[in-house]
PDB file of C-alpha atoms in Angstrom:
ATOM      1  CA  MET I 227     115.279  89.059 109.490  1.00 64.00           C
ATOM      2  CA  SER I 228     118.415  91.429 107.944  1.00 75.00           C
ATOM      3  CA  ASP I 229     120.255  88.352 107.227  1.00 89.00           C
ATOM      4  CA  SER I 230     117.689  86.921 105.423  1.00 92.00           C
ATOM      5  CA  LEU I 231     116.950  90.285 103.240  1.00 94.00           C
ATOM      6  CA  ASP I 232     120.946  90.436 102.591  1.00 94.00           C
ATOM      7  CA  ARG I 233     121.221  86.472 101.613  1.00 96.00           C
ATOM      8  CA  LEU I 234     117.798  87.092  99.358  1.00 97.00           C
ATOM      9  CA  TYR I 235     119.688  90.591  97.975  1.00 97.00           C
ATOM     10  CA  SER I 236     122.849  88.441  96.734  1.00 97.00           C
ATOM     11  CA  ALA I 237     120.697  85.877  95.232  1.00 97.00           C
ATOM     12  CA  VAL I 238     118.954  88.714  93.463  1.00 98.00           C
ATOM     13  CA  LEU I 239     122.613  89.981  92.057  1.00 97.00           C
ATOM     14  CA  ALA I 240     123.870  86.401  91.207  1.00 97.00           C
ATOM     15  CA  ALA I 241     120.272  85.716  89.131  1.00 97.00           C
ATOM     16  CA  LYS I 242     120.009  89.078  87.456  1.00 96.00           C
ATOM     17  CA  ASP I 243     122.343  87.545  84.319  1.00 95.00           C
ATOM     18  CA  LEU I 244     120.818  84.667  84.194  1.00 97.00           C
ATOM     19  CA  ASP I 245     118.608  83.288  81.064  1.00 97.00           C
ATOM     20  CA  PRO I 246     115.010  85.541  81.397  1.00 96.00           C
ATOM     21  CA  ALA I 247     113.724  82.109  80.267  1.00 96.00           C
ATOM     22  CA  VAL I 248     114.335  80.012  83.337  1.00 96.00           C
ATOM     23  CA  SER I 249     114.951  83.203  86.153  1.00 97.00           C
ATOM     24  CA  ARG I 250     111.797  85.082  87.287  1.00 96.00           C
ATOM     25  CA  THR I 251     114.399  87.696  88.666  1.00 98.00           C
ATOM     26  CA  ALA I 252     116.396  87.991  85.318  1.00 98.00           C
ATOM     27  CA  ARG I 253     113.305  88.396  83.294  1.00 97.00           C
ATOM     28  CA  LEU I 254     112.200  91.267  85.909  1.00 98.00           C
ATOM     29  CA  PHE I 255     115.866  92.685  85.104  1.00 98.00           C
ATOM     30  CA  GLN I 256     115.439  92.566  81.601  1.00 97.00           C
ATOM     31  CA  ARG I 257     111.707  94.131  81.489  1.00 97.00           C
ATOM     32  CA  GLY I 258     113.187  96.854  83.739  1.00 97.00           C
ATOM     33  CA  PRO I 259     112.103  99.090  86.723  1.00 97.00           C
ATOM     34  CA  ALA I 260     108.737 100.132  85.673  1.00 97.00           C
ATOM     35  CA  LYS I 261     107.418  96.169  85.547  1.00 97.00           C
ATOM     36  CA  MET I 262     109.610  96.012  88.625  1.00 97.00           C
ATOM     37  CA  ALA I 263     107.590  98.333  90.267  1.00 97.00           C
ATOM     38  CA  LYS I 264     104.169  97.130  89.290  1.00 97.00           C
ATOM     39  CA  LYS I 265     104.778  93.823  90.485  1.00 97.00           C
ATOM     40  CA  LEU I 266     106.012  95.597  93.666  1.00 98.00           C
ATOM     41  CA  ALA I 267     102.918  97.478  93.898  1.00 98.00           C
ATOM     42  CA  GLU I 268     100.670  94.439  92.738  1.00 98.00           C
ATOM     43  CA  GLU I 269     102.187  92.291  95.959  1.00 98.00           C
ATOM     44  CA  ALA I 270     101.775  95.607  98.454  1.00 98.00           C
ATOM     45  CA  ILE I 271      98.029  95.358  97.503  1.00 98.00           C
ATOM     46  CA  GLU I 272      97.599  91.869  98.014  1.00 97.00           C
ATOM     47  CA  VAL I 273      99.100  91.899 101.194  1.00 98.00           C
ATOM     48  CA  VAL I 274      96.443  94.789 102.382  1.00 98.00           C
ATOM     49  CA  ILE I 275      93.674  92.733 100.749  1.00 98.00           C
ATOM     50  CA  ASP I 276      94.457  89.572 102.843  1.00 98.00           C
ATOM     51  CA  ALA I 277      95.271  91.795 106.090  1.00 97.00           C
ATOM     52  CA  VAL I 278      91.754  93.321 105.562  1.00 98.00           C
ATOM     53  CA  ASN I 279      90.283  89.935 105.469  1.00 97.00           C
ATOM     54  CA  GLY I 280      91.979  88.634 108.260  1.00 97.00           C
ATOM     55  CA  LYS I 281      93.996  85.952 106.285  1.00 98.00           C
ATOM     56  CA  LYS I 282      97.210  85.487 108.270  1.00 98.00           C
ATOM     57  CA  ASP I 283      98.652  82.536 106.355  1.00 98.00           C
ATOM     58  CA  ALA I 284      98.135  84.600 102.873  1.00 97.00           C
ATOM     59  CA  VAL I 285      99.587  87.638 104.711  1.00 98.00           C
ATOM     60  CA  ILE I 286     102.771  85.703 105.314  1.00 98.00           C
ATOM     61  CA  ARG I 287     102.955  84.226 101.839  1.00 97.00           C
ATOM     62  CA  GLU I 288     101.857  87.689 100.247  1.00 97.00           C
ATOM     63  CA  SER I 289     104.700  89.496 102.462  1.00 97.00           C
ATOM     64  CA  ALA I 290     107.705  87.150 101.370  1.00 97.00           C
ATOM     65  CA  ASP I 291     106.448  87.842  97.956  1.00 97.00           C
ATOM     66  CA  LEU I 292     106.639  92.035  98.773  1.00 98.00           C
ATOM     67  CA  LEU I 293     110.007  91.555 100.402  1.00 97.00           C
ATOM     68  CA  TYR I 294     111.553  89.655  97.282  1.00 98.00           C
ATOM     69  CA  ASN I 295     109.735  92.590  94.784  1.00 98.00           C
ATOM     70  CA  LEU I 296     111.323  95.242  97.014  1.00 98.00           C
ATOM     71  CA  THR I 297     114.520  93.342  96.777  1.00 98.00           C
ATOM     72  CA  VAL I 298     114.674  93.322  92.978  1.00 98.00           C
ATOM     73  CA  LEU I 299     113.641  96.762  92.773  1.00 98.00           C
ATOM     74  CA  TRP I 300     116.481  97.524  95.295  1.00 98.00           C
ATOM     75  CA  ALA I 301     119.205  95.660  92.996  1.00 98.00           C
ATOM     76  CA  SER I 302     117.883  97.624  90.049  1.00 97.00           C
ATOM     77  CA  ALA I 303     118.113 100.850  91.497  1.00 97.00           C
ATOM     78  CA  GLY I 304     121.628 100.614  93.293  1.00 97.00           C
ATOM     79  CA  VAL I 305     120.337 100.716  96.825  1.00 97.00           C
ATOM     80  CA  ARG I 306     122.179  97.892  99.130  1.00 96.00           C
ATOM     81  CA  PRO I 307     120.152  96.723 102.013  1.00 96.00           C
ATOM     82  CA  ASP I 308     123.306  98.317 104.066  1.00 95.00           C
ATOM     83  CA  ASP I 309     121.872 101.794 102.738  1.00 95.00           C
ATOM     84  CA  VAL I 310     118.222 100.946 104.016  1.00 94.00           C
ATOM     85  CA  TRP I 311     119.129 100.024 107.441  1.00 92.00           C
ATOM     86  CA  ALA I 312     121.376 102.962 107.802  1.00 93.00           C
ATOM     87  CA  GLU I 313     118.373 105.158 107.239  1.00 91.00           C
ATOM     88  CA  MET I 314     116.191 103.357 109.674  1.00 89.00           C
ATOM     89  CA  ASN I 315     119.052 103.426 112.306  1.00 90.00           C
ATOM     90  CA  ARG I 316     119.090 107.307 111.486  1.00 89.00           C
ATOM     91  CA  ARG I 317     115.202 107.445 112.005  1.00 85.00           C
ATOM     92  CA  GLU I 318     115.505 105.472 115.174  1.00 86.00           C
ATOM     93  CA  THR I 319     117.832 108.058 116.658  1.00 86.00           C
ATOM     94  CA  ALA I 320     116.065 110.888 115.296  1.00 82.00           C
ATOM     95  CA  LEU I 321     112.331 109.597 116.893  1.00 79.00           C
ATOM     96  CA  GLY I 322     112.628 105.723 118.114  1.00 75.00           C
ATOM     97  CA  ILE I 323     112.217 102.685 116.276  1.00 72.00           C
ATOM     98  CA  ALA I 324     108.317 102.713 115.779  1.00 67.00           C
ATOM     99  CA  GLU I 325     107.914 106.162 114.549  1.00 63.00           C
ATOM    100  CA  LYS I 326     108.051 107.331 110.836  1.00 66.00           C
ATOM    101  CA  LEU I 327     109.659 110.535 110.053  1.00 63.00           C
ATOM    102  CA  PRO I 328     106.969 113.608 109.519  1.00 70.00           C
ATOM    103  CA  LYS I 329     106.168 115.294 106.000  1.00 68.00           C
ATOM    104  CA  SER I 330     105.899 118.271 107.485  1.00 64.00           C
ATOM    105  CA  ARG I 331     107.105 120.032 110.324  1.00 55.00           C
ATOM    106  CA  VAL I 332     105.750 118.817 114.152  1.00 54.00           C
ATOM    107  CA  LYS I 333     104.247 121.105 116.286  1.00 59.00           C
ATOM    108  CA  GLY I 334     106.667 122.470 118.615  1.00 59.00           C
ATOM    109  CA  SER I 335     109.872 121.861 116.610  1.00 55.00           C
ATOM    110  CA  PRO I 336     111.883 123.937 114.831  1.00 56.00           C
ATOM    111  CA  PRO I 337     110.953 125.163 111.175  1.00 53.00           C
ATOM    112  CA  ILE I 338     112.642 122.938 108.401  1.00 49.00           C
ATOM    113  CA  ALA I 339     114.272 124.810 105.750  1.00 49.00           C
ATOM    114  CA  PRO I 340     112.994 124.916 102.070  1.00 46.00           C
ATOM    115  CA  SER I 341     116.264 123.296 100.776  1.00 49.00           C
ATOM    116  CA  SER I 342     116.272 120.672 103.299  1.00 51.00           C
ATOM    117  CA  PRO I 343     115.299 116.938 102.270  1.00 54.00           C
ATOM    118  CA  GLN I 344     112.339 117.196 104.028  1.00 50.00           C
ATOM    119  CA  MET I 345     110.739 119.953 102.193  1.00 43.00           C
ATOM    120  CA  MET I 346     112.124 118.510  98.749  1.00 49.00           C
ATOM    121  CA  GLN I 347     109.290 116.711  96.714  1.00 51.00           C
ATOM    122  CA  ARG I 348     109.914 114.110  94.167  1.00 50.00           C
ATOM    123  CA  PRO I 349     108.761 114.664  90.471  1.00 52.00           C
ATOM    124  CA  ILE I 350     105.648 112.889  89.446  1.00 47.00           C
ATOM    125  CA  VAL I 351     106.248 110.717  86.514  1.00 49.00           C
ATOM    126  CA  ALA I 352     104.410 108.357  84.636  1.00 51.00           C
ATOM    127  CA  LEU I 353     105.453 104.607  84.364  1.00 51.00           C
ATOM    128  CA  ALA I 354     106.770 103.404  80.910  1.00 51.00           C
ATOM    129  CA  GLY I 355     104.267 101.930  78.309  1.00 51.00           C
ATOM    130  CA  HIS I 356     101.562 103.894  80.278  1.00 49.00           C
ATOM    131  CA  ARG I 357      99.744 107.072  78.470  1.00 49.00           C
ATOM    132  CA  ALA I 358      98.631 109.692  80.781  1.00 47.00           C
ATOM    133  CA  ARG I 359      94.876 110.540  80.419  1.00 50.00           C
ATOM    134  CA  LYS I 360      93.967 113.964  78.567  1.00 45.00           C
ATOM    135  CA  GLN I 361      92.061 116.112  80.843  1.00 48.00           C
ATOM    136  CA  ARG I 362      88.700 117.095  79.839  1.00 45.00           C
TER     137      ARG I 362
END
């Protein structure tokens, strides 16, 4: 699978500067990371809905769209597939391939330092073009 995503990533990089009138990839790059993130989220929701409804063929099709949009967002953010594979290898070494790193301390493990990456939280930001609603 990583070979396919590596080829897709290379194709995305090659298409990003094409004419946006004829290239979906170039159009996404022109519209920026907020639009890319919106498309990625839409595809993720479609995969979830199709999976819940037991539509295997639709899950396959929408997953391909999801991976395309994820790859476009990676390219925009300067993330290479090798960066993601390295993180997956690091996690496999720490917990095994099928486990996700815990967000907080696991019972019986040593405390996590406050300055460690596990404890640092990302700021919450609004996507461009969306106004925050006023609280009443």
